[in-house]
Amino acid sequence: MTVPTQLNPKDVADLLAQGRAVLFDVRDPDEFARRHVKGARLRPLASLGAAPLDIPPGAMPIFTCRSGMRTAANCAQLAAASGGEAIVLAGGVDGWAAAGLPLVEDRKAPLEMMRQVQIAAGGLVLIGVGLGLLVHPGFFGLAAFVGAGLTFAGATGFCGMARLLALAPWNRPARS
């Protein structure tokens, strides 16, 4: 297993300021839109191997995600994309924020799709269980239906709830 080299946020900020590094955010676009390190480039994990990283000569690629868990779990893929070792921002965007370094935040951007799915699924399960206990046991079927849907999504990679939520008005681009 490949182990990433972790750099603390202050050291990464110094390298970026000196032009000796480029920070790549490996999260999905919806996560990046809501909050990211100022100056970071979006390069989702799914597209990481599609094209070489655009890095100036003499600069090193550094990767980040929200907490550092995703970069650690995909270290081999990051090392392959960088053509050497995987260098990651310790603590991810959360660590950067905790260090008081500049972020780009858009609180009006929708919550990340997976968070929306978690909120909706959890709410439906709670409603199903609550109504099953208080009104009629048939409502337990709602909780079972949501559980089956989540199991199917995990097994196949297709999440019907995410598809439905993507159609919600808050997830559509604003018309100009």
mmCIF file of C-alpha atoms in Angstrom:
data_model
loop_
_atom_site.group_PDB
_atom_site.id
_atom_site.type_symbol
_atom_site.label_atom_id
_atom_site.label_comp_id
_atom_site.label_asym_id
_atom_site.label_seq_id
_atom_site.Cartn_x
_atom_site.Cartn_y
_atom_site.Cartn_z
ATOM 1 C CA MET A 1 0.000 0.000 0.000
ATOM 2 C CA THR A 2 1.260 3.459 -0.914
ATOM 3 C CA VAL A 3 1.420 5.935 1.957
ATOM 4 C CA PRO A 4 1.004 9.632 1.156
ATOM 5 C CA THR A 5 3.396 12.336 2.233
ATOM 6 C CA GLN A 6 1.370 14.774 4.317
ATOM 7 C CA LEU A 7 2.213 18.455 4.482
ATOM 8 C CA ASN A 8 0.635 20.758 7.032
ATOM 9 C CA PRO A 9 -1.549 23.618 5.763
ATOM 10 C CA LYS A 10 1.010 26.347 6.568
ATOM 11 C CA ASP A 11 3.742 24.572 4.563
ATOM 12 C CA VAL A 12 1.352 24.035 1.646
ATOM 13 C CA ALA A 13 0.329 27.719 1.746
ATOM 14 C CA ASP A 14 4.010 28.721 1.622
ATOM 15 C CA LEU A 15 4.717 26.400 -1.336
ATOM 16 C CA LEU A 16 1.689 27.747 -3.207
ATOM 17 C CA ALA A 17 2.701 31.365 -2.545
ATOM 18 C CA GLN A 18 6.205 30.635 -3.853
ATOM 19 C CA GLY A 19 4.815 28.986 -6.995
ATOM 20 C CA ARG A 20 6.496 25.712 -6.057
ATOM 21 C CA ALA A 21 3.246 23.723 -5.859
ATOM 22 C CA VAL A 22 -0.195 23.359 -7.413
ATOM 23 C CA LEU A 23 -3.082 22.232 -5.210
ATOM 24 C CA PHE A 24 -5.560 19.816 -6.799
ATOM 25 C CA ASP A 25 -8.918 19.241 -5.114
ATOM 26 C CA VAL A 26 -10.090 15.683 -5.875
ATOM 27 C CA ARG A 27 -13.697 16.102 -4.709
ATOM 28 C CA ASP A 28 -16.736 16.290 -6.959
ATOM 29 C CA PRO A 29 -17.785 19.642 -8.480
ATOM 30 C CA ASP A 30 -20.757 20.088 -6.114
ATOM 31 C CA GLU A 31 -18.473 19.749 -3.081
ATOM 32 C CA PHE A 32 -15.857 22.075 -4.588
ATOM 33 C CA ALA A 33 -18.477 24.739 -5.423
ATOM 34 C CA ARG A 34 -19.599 25.010 -1.811
ATOM 35 C CA ARG A 35 -16.144 25.380 -0.223
ATOM 36 C CA HIS A 36 -12.545 25.031 -1.400
ATOM 37 C CA VAL A 37 -9.035 26.313 -0.817
ATOM 38 C CA LYS A 38 -8.455 29.609 -2.576
ATOM 39 C CA GLY A 39 -6.424 28.903 -5.724
ATOM 40 C CA ALA A 40 -7.062 25.138 -5.717
ATOM 41 C CA ARG A 41 -7.813 23.467 -9.036
ATOM 42 C CA LEU A 42 -10.712 21.048 -9.306
ATOM 43 C CA ARG A 43 -9.634 17.611 -10.516
ATOM 44 C CA PRO A 44 -12.170 14.979 -9.389
ATOM 45 C CA LEU A 45 -10.828 11.506 -8.653
ATOM 46 C CA ALA A 46 -12.991 10.065 -11.431
ATOM 47 C CA SER A 47 -11.165 12.174 -14.038
ATOM 48 C CA LEU A 48 -7.711 12.122 -12.495
ATOM 49 C CA GLY A 49 -6.217 9.670 -14.981
ATOM 50 C CA ALA A 50 -7.983 11.131 -18.029
ATOM 51 C CA ALA A 51 -5.275 13.681 -18.821
ATOM 52 C CA PRO A 52 -1.908 14.699 -17.376
ATOM 53 C CA LEU A 53 -1.900 17.239 -14.567
ATOM 54 C CA ASP A 54 -1.134 20.781 -15.722
ATOM 55 C CA ILE A 55 1.831 21.675 -13.528
ATOM 56 C CA PRO A 56 4.441 24.354 -14.221
ATOM 57 C CA PRO A 57 8.056 23.141 -14.401
ATOM 58 C CA GLY A 58 9.603 22.808 -10.957
ATOM 59 C CA ALA A 59 6.240 22.735 -9.156
ATOM 60 C CA MET A 60 4.888 19.738 -7.291
ATOM 61 C CA PRO A 61 1.293 18.535 -7.268
ATOM 62 C CA ILE A 62 -0.404 18.442 -3.886
ATOM 63 C CA PHE A 63 -3.812 16.853 -3.467
ATOM 64 C CA THR A 64 -6.658 17.640 -1.112
ATOM 65 C CA CYS A 65 -10.187 16.570 -0.267
ATOM 66 C CA ARG A 66 -12.497 17.658 2.559
ATOM 67 C CA SER A 67 -10.869 15.873 5.491
ATOM 68 C CA GLY A 68 -7.909 13.946 4.089
ATOM 69 C CA MET A 69 -9.686 10.571 4.182
ATOM 70 C CA ARG A 70 -10.370 10.425 0.439
ATOM 71 C CA THR A 71 -6.802 11.352 -0.505
ATOM 72 C CA ALA A 72 -5.415 8.765 1.914
ATOM 73 C CA ALA A 73 -7.734 6.061 0.550
ATOM 74 C CA ASN A 74 -6.739 6.813 -3.047
ATOM 75 C CA CYS A 75 -3.035 7.341 -2.510
ATOM 76 C CA ALA A 76 -1.909 4.942 -5.251
ATOM 77 C CA GLN A 77 -4.103 6.707 -7.805
ATOM 78 C CA LEU A 78 -2.727 10.102 -6.726
ATOM 79 C CA ALA A 79 0.855 8.861 -6.959
ATOM 80 C CA ALA A 80 0.196 7.539 -10.472
ATOM 81 C CA ALA A 81 -1.325 10.859 -11.544
ATOM 82 C CA SER A 82 1.611 12.828 -10.143
ATOM 83 C CA GLY A 83 4.192 10.531 -11.696
ATOM 84 C CA GLY A 84 5.871 10.007 -8.346
ATOM 85 C CA GLU A 85 4.760 10.187 -4.777
ATOM 86 C CA ALA A 86 1.405 11.340 -3.508
ATOM 87 C CA ILE A 87 1.697 14.553 -1.525
ATOM 88 C CA VAL A 88 -1.471 15.552 0.312
ATOM 89 C CA LEU A 89 -2.689 18.464 2.398
ATOM 90 C CA ALA A 90 -2.894 17.143 5.969
ATOM 91 C CA GLY A 91 -6.454 17.453 7.234
ATOM 92 C CA GLY A 92 -7.758 18.482 3.810
ATOM 93 C CA VAL A 93 -9.889 21.584 3.369
ATOM 94 C CA ASP A 94 -11.059 21.230 6.980
ATOM 95 C CA GLY A 95 -7.433 21.385 8.170
ATOM 96 C CA TRP A 96 -6.792 24.401 5.955
ATOM 97 C CA ALA A 97 -9.812 26.169 7.458
ATOM 98 C CA ALA A 98 -8.747 25.261 11.000
ATOM 99 C CA ALA A 99 -5.376 26.877 10.279
ATOM 100 C CA GLY A 100 -7.202 30.119 9.400
ATOM 101 C CA LEU A 101 -6.076 30.102 5.770
ATOM 102 C CA PRO A 102 -8.212 31.625 2.978
ATOM 103 C CA LEU A 103 -11.125 29.668 1.556
ATOM 104 C CA VAL A 104 -13.628 30.325 -1.184
ATOM 105 C CA GLU A 105 -17.087 29.651 0.227
ATOM 106 C CA ASP A 106 -20.474 29.842 -1.445
ATOM 107 C CA ARG A 107 -23.135 29.200 1.177
ATOM 108 C CA LYS A 108 -25.796 29.608 -1.521
ATOM 109 C CA ALA A 109 -24.478 26.578 -3.416
ATOM 110 C CA PRO A 110 -26.583 23.481 -2.753
ATOM 111 C CA LEU A 111 -25.375 20.966 -0.206
ATOM 112 C CA GLU A 112 -23.295 18.170 -1.701
ATOM 113 C CA MET A 113 -25.516 15.552 -3.344
ATOM 114 C CA MET A 114 -24.448 12.755 -1.008
ATOM 115 C CA ARG A 115 -25.311 14.892 2.025
ATOM 116 C CA GLN A 116 -28.725 15.573 0.508
ATOM 117 C CA VAL A 117 -29.229 11.833 -0.008
ATOM 118 C CA GLN A 118 -28.182 11.108 3.583
ATOM 119 C CA ILE A 119 -30.572 13.742 4.945
ATOM 120 C CA ALA A 120 -33.486 12.575 2.786
ATOM 121 C CA ALA A 121 -32.899 8.867 3.442
ATOM 122 C CA GLY A 122 -32.444 9.379 7.181
ATOM 123 C CA GLY A 123 -35.561 11.529 7.358
ATOM 124 C CA LEU A 124 -37.653 8.988 5.454
ATOM 125 C CA VAL A 125 -36.455 6.142 7.691
ATOM 126 C CA LEU A 126 -37.272 8.158 10.825
ATOM 127 C CA ILE A 127 -40.715 9.042 9.465
ATOM 128 C CA GLY A 128 -41.375 5.416 8.512
ATOM 129 C CA VAL A 129 -40.363 4.117 11.934
ATOM 130 C CA GLY A 130 -42.227 6.864 13.776
ATOM 131 C CA LEU A 131 -45.428 6.331 11.814
ATOM 132 C CA GLY A 132 -44.990 2.559 12.124
ATOM 133 C CA LEU A 133 -44.888 2.867 15.908
ATOM 134 C CA LEU A 134 -47.571 5.541 16.300
ATOM 135 C CA VAL A 135 -50.027 5.032 13.428
ATOM 136 C CA HIS A 136 -49.843 1.668 11.679
ATOM 137 C CA PRO A 137 -47.156 -1.032 11.329
ATOM 138 C CA GLY A 138 -47.492 -0.811 7.536
ATOM 139 C CA PHE A 139 -45.421 2.380 7.641
ATOM 140 C CA PHE A 140 -42.360 0.290 8.560
ATOM 141 C CA GLY A 141 -42.423 -0.560 4.847
ATOM 142 C CA LEU A 142 -41.209 2.984 4.095
ATOM 143 C CA ALA A 143 -38.087 2.418 6.180
ATOM 144 C CA ALA A 144 -37.582 -0.976 4.512
ATOM 145 C CA PHE A 145 -38.010 0.577 1.045
ATOM 146 C CA VAL A 146 -35.390 3.243 1.759
ATOM 147 C CA GLY A 147 -33.022 0.630 3.199
ATOM 148 C CA ALA A 148 -33.448 -1.510 0.090
ATOM 149 C CA GLY A 149 -32.791 1.512 -2.121
ATOM 150 C CA LEU A 150 -29.582 2.356 -0.266
ATOM 151 C CA THR A 151 -28.422 -1.254 -0.475
ATOM 152 C CA PHE A 152 -29.132 -1.270 -4.219
ATOM 153 C CA ALA A 153 -27.252 2.037 -4.640
ATOM 154 C CA GLY A 154 -24.246 0.681 -2.787
ATOM 155 C CA ALA A 155 -24.202 -2.549 -4.796
ATOM 156 C CA THR A 156 -24.731 -1.020 -8.249
ATOM 157 C CA GLY A 157 -23.479 2.563 -8.035
ATOM 158 C CA PHE A 158 -26.897 3.838 -9.197
ATOM 159 C CA CYS A 159 -28.700 6.004 -6.661
ATOM 160 C CA GLY A 160 -32.271 6.761 -7.644
ATOM 161 C CA MET A 161 -32.691 9.172 -4.747
ATOM 162 C CA ALA A 162 -29.705 11.216 -5.945
ATOM 163 C CA ARG A 163 -31.242 11.317 -9.427
ATOM 164 C CA LEU A 164 -34.518 12.576 -7.993
ATOM 165 C CA LEU A 165 -32.822 15.135 -5.773
ATOM 166 C CA ALA A 166 -30.828 16.419 -8.759
ATOM 167 C CA LEU A 167 -34.171 17.506 -10.259
ATOM 168 C CA ALA A 168 -35.074 19.569 -7.184
ATOM 169 C CA PRO A 169 -35.285 23.325 -7.830
ATOM 170 C CA TRP A 170 -32.358 24.142 -5.513
ATOM 171 C CA ASN A 171 -30.078 21.814 -7.520
ATOM 172 C CA ARG A 172 -30.861 23.343 -10.914
ATOM 173 C CA PRO A 173 -28.741 26.132 -12.332
ATOM 174 C CA ALA A 174 -30.280 29.569 -11.985
ATOM 175 C CA ARG A 175 -31.750 30.980 -15.175
ATOM 176 C CA SER A 176 -30.397 34.313 -16.293
#
